[in-house]
Each structure stands twice: as C-alpha cells, then as structure tokens.
Amino acid sequence: MSSEKYEPLTIETLAARLGSVDAICKVVGDDTSKWKIDEVGDGNLNLVYTVSSESGNIIIKQALPYVRLVGDSWPLPLSRSFFEHEVLVRQAKRDPGSVPVIYYFDKEQAIIAMEMLLPHIILRKKLIAGEYINGLAQRLGEFCARNAFRGSDLSLQTADKKSDTAMFQGNLALMAITENLVFTEPYFEAEMNHHTEGLDPIVKILRSDVKMKSEAQKMLMKFTSNTETLCHGDLHSGSVMCTDNETKVIDPEFGFYGPMGFDIGMLISNYLMAYFSQPGHRDSEKLSEYQNWILKVIEETFETFQQEFKKLWNFERTGILFPSSMFEDQGDSSDFALNEMLEYIWQDAVAVCGIEMHRRVLSLAHNADFEEINDTKKRSQLEARNLMMGRELILNNKSIKNASELTSLAKKFNSENYL
Ligand code: SR1
Ligand code: MG
C-alpha cells in the first residue's frame, strides 16, 4: 500500500487495497469476500470505515486532504494521521488500556487500522440519552493526570521532551484550527460562525467584553507558548467511547505540546454543555437527577486528577522540574510546590473550559448536545446560560478555587433566564 500515491479509500476499493495487509487480515481474515464494510465517520475531518467478518472487527480511519465538514475548499494536511498515531502510541504507554489497540499504520495513505470498540458508544450520545456510566470520572481523571504528568518535564528526560516537542510543532495546521476556531473566532463575526436565532443580545455582551476577550487571548498565548505536556488536543465527549462500565479515549489528531490544564478543561466544558442542554432532552422527572450526576462526574474527575497527579509527583518525579534534590533529599516536603502546581493547572483548565463553552455555540463546529434540540427558542435559552457561565469562568479563572465551586456556579447559571 505505502508505495502507492495517496488515494482516499471507498467502500468499493477498501477490500482490494487492504486485503493483503497481514496485520489487518489477522483480525478480519484474508477472505475479503466475507468482509462487511461500512463508512461510519460522523466527525468533522476524516473517513472512518468499519470492517467486520466472522473472525473479527476493525476500524480503518483515513485522513482526507481537506476538512470533511467544509469540503475541499479547506485543505488540511494528511500528516495529522501521523501525529494521531504518535499520540496514540504515547497514550497507550502512559495510560495502558486507555486507547484502542493499533494494528497497522500507513503514513503515505494516512491510514490507521485499530481496534473496533464494541459495544462502546460515543460518550456525547450517552449523555444526550441520559445514560449513566460507571467509573467514568475515575477513568478520565486518571487518563488526564497520567498523560499530563508523564508527558511533561516532571517525568521525561529533558532531551526526549524537547525533541518530541519539536516534532509535534509540525502538527501546526491542526493547532491553527484550535487557535482560530476555539480561541478567536467566537469573539468576532468570523465568516464560518453561526449561532441560534435569538442569541444576539448575549453574543453582543460577549463580543464587547474587552476584559474577557483579553483573558481568552492570554489563554491562547499559553496554548501556543507553554509546551508543558503532550495534550490530546480535542478531548470533548465525542472523543470518548463508553459501555456502561468501560471508558476509552479516541481521536487525538489535534495532539500538541501545551498547558497541562488543557485537556481536562475541555473535558469539563463538554460535561457542562451536556448539563446545560439536558432540559432539551428530558422532562423534569428525570432531569435534576441526571444533571446532578453530571456535576458529580465533574467533581470526581478533578478529584481523581489531583489524587493521581499527587501520586505520580511523589513516586515518578524523574524529570528536571522540582527535583527531589531540591526538596525531599534535604528533608523538605515538596507539598507546597505540588499544591501550587495543581492550582495553576486548575486555573488554566477553568479558562479553557469557558472558552470551549463559547466556541461550541458561536464558532463553526457546534455540538449535538445543543444542536439536537429542535425547539430553537428553548435551545437559545439553554445556550445563553452556557455562554454566560463561560464568560464567568474566563473572567474569574483565578478566583474559582475548586470543582465544587464550579459546579455550584453551574447550578446558579442553570436557574437563570437570560432571554
Ligand atoms: C474544522 S474542525 C472543527 C472541530 O472538529 C474537531 O473535532 C475539533 O474539535 C475542531 O475544532
Ligand atoms: Mg475528532
């Protein structure tokens, strides 16, 4: 395959093109006439095929040379597939079992063949359906902490960290998407923006809030400059797949070296959007119970993050940062530094959280949590709560001290009527 020129796969060509790849045949067999092939990609960027046979199932993900959501007027490099593969390899090492197993990678064709997660379902769909997932907070709290810590100068040898950072700077086209779509475009009338009818008064408040816009841009400066750790880069609820009891993380093609609070901030933001959108998906009988569960997930996720990060700090601090020679070896506790570090991560997470809450309602790529609410009046009212809380988080990222303060705020905003 790799010697051929890049060509997007189709349902018709997939078997002929991949039928001789040993690693794939090991999973689905080499009799391609028995392969059942479907295209299931519902994301914004790539082709995703499922191949199933009596022997097994596999996912074939292939990057397109453009943004699928927009079309070939927006070219996007195939190299994102390379970076996705590189991130998956590191995440599998840093948090074993957290991501799908990779069976095969073809750089030229931008193809990753990986484990089909079955019967897992995209977390966002489960949240919209009002389903409970055991162990969700624990799993993703650990995932974020392990990757934040083990990808940073707290853990890695500095030469390795620096060369990896340099390599990931190559993922600049994907970083540019985040820089524009997430941090900047929500705050002016950018060409591809759209928002629900009726939201204009709220949009006006946000776009004319100089202090808030300045805070958002300060966070962008951290995004571009603070290469603290290897981030997933797009950890929203569409990048997580779950059964009732198991949670896995997918799709790290936006991987980049950035702030340690970035992934967990984006994740919490997506929980908050699930929370605010709930009245559009169920009636009052089950509503508050489910909303409270989402808030509990947020609190437990950050609690787990802290506990896991503390553990790693105490037992795996092998990098150049805060070496034990400066603390424990001299009989000094490093707890003060650790607590300050956790506070710093939390502040960044809160700012990222607020910005993501804005971009999913005002920028190009919205999320199904709100989009699937057909009653636009209701949708705009719920989105208004979400937007106003996002503003509060951006403005006050340094004074919201912990996850329980954040969830109390969510309850407050959830009871307001802005439109
Ligand atoms: C043009 S890509 C839009 C969004 O989809 C991806 O999932 C990322 O979240 C990106 O910002
Ligand atoms: Mg994705």
XYZ file of C-alpha atoms and ligand atoms in Angstrom:
431
model
C 0.000 0.000 0.000
C 2.563 2.601 1.105
C 4.338 2.693 -2.239
C 1.122 3.835 -3.958
C 0.211 7.502 -4.256
C -2.313 8.687 -1.646
C -5.854 7.820 -2.632
C -8.938 8.008 -0.419
C -10.495 4.617 0.280
C -14.051 3.905 -0.795
C -16.392 1.089 0.224
C -15.736 -0.395 -3.221
C -11.912 -0.183 -3.127
C -11.156 -0.880 0.534
C -11.028 -4.688 0.367
C -8.844 -4.766 -2.735
C -6.458 -2.207 -1.272
C -6.160 -3.585 2.271
C -6.876 -7.280 1.676
C -3.181 -8.178 1.559
C -2.157 -6.377 4.746
C -1.240 -9.140 7.209
C -1.970 -7.125 10.345
C -5.499 -6.419 9.124
C -6.149 -9.980 7.865
C -5.113 -11.295 11.291
C -8.185 -9.548 12.691
C -10.819 -9.891 9.949
C -9.467 -12.812 7.943
C -7.989 -12.842 4.441
C -11.180 -13.792 2.581
C -12.206 -10.280 1.608
C -15.462 -11.550 0.086
C -16.603 -12.073 3.702
C -15.762 -8.516 4.768
C -18.742 -6.313 5.567
C -17.624 -2.724 5.055
C -19.410 0.456 6.140
C -18.430 4.111 6.282
C -19.392 5.416 9.709
C -17.434 8.670 10.016
C -19.570 11.352 11.619
C -16.721 13.621 12.720
C -15.588 16.827 11.073
C -12.424 15.624 9.362
C -11.896 12.001 8.320
C -13.156 8.867 6.652
C -13.915 6.081 9.130
C -14.743 2.561 7.931
C -15.804 -0.467 9.923
C -14.779 -3.856 8.551
C -16.493 -6.870 10.087
C -16.311 -10.578 9.403
C -16.848 -13.843 11.287
C -13.259 -13.546 12.521
C -13.468 -10.061 13.994
C -13.932 -6.343 13.551
C -11.602 -3.480 12.779
C -11.725 0.289 12.319
C -9.973 1.831 9.321
C -9.513 5.553 9.769
C -8.144 7.590 6.880
C -7.414 11.301 6.806
C -8.784 13.284 3.873
C -6.668 16.084 2.365
C -9.334 18.599 3.391
C -11.795 19.355 6.204
C -14.712 16.980 5.635
C -17.170 19.305 7.368
C -16.445 22.133 4.927
C -15.170 20.421 1.777
C -12.095 20.664 -0.435
C -12.083 24.467 -0.247
C -10.345 23.973 3.136
C -7.237 21.824 2.587
C -5.755 20.053 5.598
C -2.501 18.052 5.649
C -2.598 14.268 5.760
C 0.237 14.403 8.305
C -2.381 14.689 11.052
C -2.739 10.930 10.752
C 0.961 10.546 11.577
C 0.557 12.781 14.632
C -2.561 10.914 15.737
C -0.649 7.653 15.549
C 2.265 9.132 17.504
C -0.062 10.369 20.247
C -1.890 7.024 20.466
C 1.432 5.226 20.939
C 2.389 7.560 23.782
C -1.040 7.443 25.449
C -1.028 3.626 25.333
C 2.319 3.699 27.136
C 1.440 6.393 29.641
C -2.010 5.026 30.479
C -2.187 1.386 29.323
C -5.597 0.252 28.066
C -6.944 3.779 27.716
C -6.937 3.932 23.898
C -7.760 1.483 21.082
C -5.072 -1.028 20.083
C -3.326 -0.055 16.839
C -2.941 -2.891 14.321
C -1.435 -1.073 11.356
C -0.322 2.381 10.242
C 0.366 3.612 6.700
C 1.848 7.091 6.707
C 1.596 7.679 2.938
C -2.066 6.680 2.798
C -2.797 8.368 6.168
C -4.470 5.174 7.380
C -4.669 3.883 10.939
C -6.226 0.432 11.428
C -7.299 -0.030 15.007
C -9.381 -1.974 17.474
C -13.121 -1.547 16.994
C -14.507 -0.634 20.381
C -17.557 -2.808 20.791
C -20.190 -2.301 22.155
C -18.868 1.128 23.081
C -20.832 4.238 22.144
C -19.688 7.852 21.857
C -19.985 9.469 25.300
C -21.813 12.505 23.879
C -24.610 10.225 22.632
C -24.893 8.602 26.046
C -25.072 11.980 27.770
C -27.811 13.127 25.406
C -29.694 9.867 26.036
C -29.384 10.327 29.807
C -27.307 7.193 30.419
C -25.080 6.563 33.423
C -21.518 5.255 33.034
C -19.830 3.568 35.963
C -16.254 4.645 36.582
C -16.331 7.478 34.023
C -14.892 10.138 36.319
C -12.214 7.882 37.740
C -11.062 6.695 34.299
C -10.833 10.090 32.630
C -9.393 11.766 35.717
C -6.589 9.198 35.669
C -6.174 9.489 31.906
C -5.748 13.261 32.083
C -3.390 13.136 35.057
C -1.201 10.328 33.689
C -0.817 11.956 30.303
C -0.321 15.452 31.727
C 2.354 14.247 34.157
C 4.122 11.569 32.139
C 4.375 13.785 29.032
C 5.958 16.665 30.916
C 9.340 17.779 32.249
C 8.214 16.431 35.612
C 8.707 12.943 34.220
C 10.515 12.769 30.851
C 14.208 13.229 30.286
C 14.550 16.769 29.026
C 16.271 15.854 25.727
C 13.428 13.451 24.890
C 10.807 16.002 25.860
C 12.444 18.697 23.726
C 12.805 16.567 20.610
C 9.216 15.348 20.959
C 8.014 18.921 21.406
C 9.890 19.937 18.258
C 8.329 17.086 16.306
C 4.793 17.918 17.399
C 5.225 21.552 16.356
C 4.770 20.028 12.898
C 1.096 19.494 13.675
C 0.656 23.211 13.073
C -2.373 23.028 10.788
C -4.397 21.310 13.484
C -3.142 23.717 16.126
C -4.176 26.574 13.831
C -7.728 25.206 13.775
C -7.862 25.350 17.563
C -6.159 28.755 17.696
C -8.749 30.218 15.334
C -11.936 28.265 15.906
C -11.656 27.907 19.671
C -9.792 30.946 20.964
C -10.509 33.726 18.495
C -13.434 33.334 16.113
C -16.172 33.110 18.779
C -15.344 36.712 19.631
C -15.951 38.389 16.286
C -18.179 37.874 13.277
C -15.963 35.328 11.523
C -17.119 34.033 8.154
C -17.980 30.469 9.157
C -19.552 31.315 12.520
C -23.189 30.645 13.175
C -25.431 30.749 16.215
C -29.012 30.055 17.191
C -31.582 32.690 16.387
C -32.395 34.785 19.417
C -28.911 34.678 20.959
C -27.824 38.068 19.577
C -28.141 40.012 22.860
C -25.840 37.524 24.611
C -23.395 37.445 21.716
C -23.222 41.231 21.907
C -22.366 41.107 25.622
C -19.544 38.642 24.992
C -18.072 40.309 21.919
C -17.958 43.676 23.643
C -16.378 42.387 26.851
C -12.806 43.606 26.467
C -11.598 42.149 29.753
C -12.972 38.714 28.895
C -11.593 38.760 25.342
C -8.222 39.722 26.728
C -8.307 36.773 29.168
C -9.227 34.442 26.293
C -6.262 35.684 24.269
C -3.939 35.291 27.257
C -5.021 31.665 27.344
C -4.272 31.407 23.622
C -0.780 32.708 24.370
C -0.361 29.858 26.828
C -1.720 27.430 24.217
C 0.907 28.488 21.702
C 3.814 29.022 24.116
C 3.560 26.741 27.142
C 4.740 23.378 25.891
C 4.176 21.732 29.253
C 2.991 18.323 28.130
C 1.637 16.308 25.215
C -2.093 17.066 25.139
C -4.793 15.017 23.413
C -5.865 18.357 21.973
C -9.547 17.604 21.349
C -10.826 15.843 24.452
C -14.536 16.512 24.095
C -17.295 13.984 24.711
C -17.152 12.911 21.046
C -13.575 11.719 21.631
C -14.609 9.292 24.370
C -16.336 5.935 23.908
C -18.044 4.020 26.691
C -20.027 0.979 27.640
C -21.948 1.056 30.938
C -18.710 0.154 32.707
C -15.756 0.921 30.465
C -14.366 4.150 29.038
C -11.791 4.636 26.262
C -10.341 7.714 24.574
C -10.065 8.094 20.783
C -9.099 10.648 18.091
C -6.006 12.517 19.306
C -5.152 14.007 15.898
C -5.066 17.509 17.433
C -2.193 16.355 19.675
C 0.204 19.162 20.604
C 2.515 20.222 23.418
C 0.574 22.667 25.538
C -0.741 23.527 29.003
C -1.332 20.669 31.442
C -4.818 22.021 32.135
C -5.925 21.998 28.505
C -7.407 18.507 28.152
C -9.168 18.403 31.499
C -10.547 21.910 30.907
C -12.001 20.903 27.549
C -13.454 17.727 29.038
C -15.155 19.574 31.919
C -16.516 22.079 29.421
C -18.201 19.322 27.469
C -19.746 17.954 30.660
C -21.087 21.425 31.414
C -22.605 21.697 27.932
C -24.212 18.292 28.464
C -25.530 19.644 31.796
C -26.995 22.876 30.428
C -28.571 21.149 27.426
C -30.398 18.463 29.467
C -33.754 20.320 29.700
C -33.882 19.999 25.908
C -33.615 16.208 26.133
C -35.773 15.039 29.073
C -38.613 16.077 31.320
C -38.382 17.304 34.853
C -38.931 13.914 36.494
C -35.509 12.552 35.499
C -33.880 15.893 34.736
C -32.442 17.009 38.035
C -31.202 13.547 38.982
C -29.287 13.276 35.730
C -27.978 16.845 35.843
C -26.721 16.240 39.381
C -24.942 13.112 38.189
C -23.101 15.115 35.520
C -21.974 17.642 38.137
C -20.803 14.791 40.365
C -18.791 13.429 37.412
C -17.092 16.821 37.040
C -16.179 16.978 40.733
C -14.928 13.383 40.839
C -12.951 13.779 37.620
C -10.911 16.632 39.011
C -10.628 14.965 42.420
C -9.214 11.852 40.703
C -6.921 14.025 38.580
C -5.483 15.599 41.737
C -5.049 12.295 43.557
C -3.369 10.643 40.585
C -1.166 13.650 39.871
C -0.081 13.691 43.536
C 0.784 10.001 43.381
C 2.876 10.496 40.240
C 4.528 13.574 41.734
C 5.572 11.590 44.796
C 6.702 8.411 43.028
C 7.641 9.286 39.437
C 9.261 12.726 39.554
C 12.222 11.851 37.341
C 12.412 14.950 35.114
C 14.211 18.268 35.525
C 11.322 20.004 37.266
C 11.103 20.207 41.068
C 13.798 17.530 41.567
C 13.868 15.733 44.898
C 17.438 17.050 45.313
C 15.845 20.441 45.996
C 13.161 19.145 48.358
C 12.903 15.654 49.871
C 16.642 14.938 49.794
C 17.136 17.966 52.034
C 14.365 16.862 54.344
C 11.885 19.383 52.855
C 8.423 18.448 51.708
C 7.524 19.436 48.144
C 3.807 19.579 49.006
C 3.711 23.356 48.761
C 5.050 23.239 45.174
C 2.704 20.391 44.289
C -0.347 22.247 45.569
C 0.676 25.375 43.687
C 1.106 23.302 40.532
C -2.374 21.809 40.912
C -3.799 25.281 41.447
C -2.054 26.529 38.301
C -3.373 23.585 36.254
C -6.883 24.186 37.601
C -6.817 27.895 36.657
C -5.844 27.071 33.079
C -8.484 24.344 32.969
C -11.189 26.803 34.093
C -10.204 29.347 31.415
C -10.084 26.694 28.649
C -13.433 25.384 29.880
C -15.126 28.761 29.496
C -13.637 29.360 26.042
C -14.731 25.920 24.778
C -18.248 26.633 26.097
C -18.296 29.685 23.848
C -16.853 28.221 20.710
C -19.258 25.261 20.564
C -22.172 27.699 20.440
C -20.719 30.586 18.425
C -17.963 29.296 16.150
C -18.023 26.818 13.217
C -18.157 23.424 14.940
C -21.125 23.072 17.268
C -22.045 20.051 19.349
C -25.030 17.740 19.233
C -25.915 18.416 22.877
C -27.454 21.712 21.816
C -27.873 21.142 18.068
C -30.282 18.238 18.587
C -32.724 20.493 20.426
C -35.184 21.322 17.649
C -37.105 23.982 19.541
C -34.814 26.929 18.763
C -36.337 29.167 21.439
C -35.584 26.596 24.110
C -32.154 25.909 22.622
C -31.190 29.575 22.667
C -32.298 29.907 26.300
C -30.157 26.956 27.339
C -27.226 28.117 25.234
C -27.496 31.558 26.849
C -26.945 30.023 30.301
C -23.960 28.143 28.948
C -22.496 31.258 27.310
C -22.925 33.387 30.407
C -21.282 30.791 32.612
C -18.437 30.504 30.102
C -17.898 34.244 30.470
C -17.767 33.962 34.248
C -15.187 31.159 34.020
C -12.936 33.103 31.667
C -13.143 36.294 33.720
C -12.700 34.599 37.092
C -10.475 31.643 36.296
C -8.165 32.614 39.147
C -10.806 33.012 41.818
C -12.892 29.860 41.232
C -10.888 27.711 43.587
C -12.118 24.177 43.013
C -14.514 21.887 41.179
C -17.226 22.183 43.801
C -17.224 25.995 43.417
C -17.514 25.425 39.675
C -20.470 23.050 39.989
C -22.213 25.452 42.404
C -21.834 28.128 39.758
C -23.308 25.768 37.159
C -26.408 25.324 39.363
C -26.727 29.088 39.689
C -26.488 29.716 35.931
C -28.858 26.825 35.270
C -31.588 28.653 37.198
C -31.210 31.994 35.368
C -33.237 33.204 32.429
C -31.243 35.450 30.143
C -33.585 35.651 27.158
C -12.736 22.132 11.260
S -12.589 21.035 12.548
C -13.694 21.562 13.743
C -13.566 20.890 15.034
O -13.720 19.494 14.879
C -12.766 18.799 15.663
O -13.327 17.750 16.359
C -12.161 19.839 16.565
O -12.896 19.977 17.764
C -12.241 21.052 15.735
O -12.129 22.248 16.461
Mg -12.174 14.100 16.399
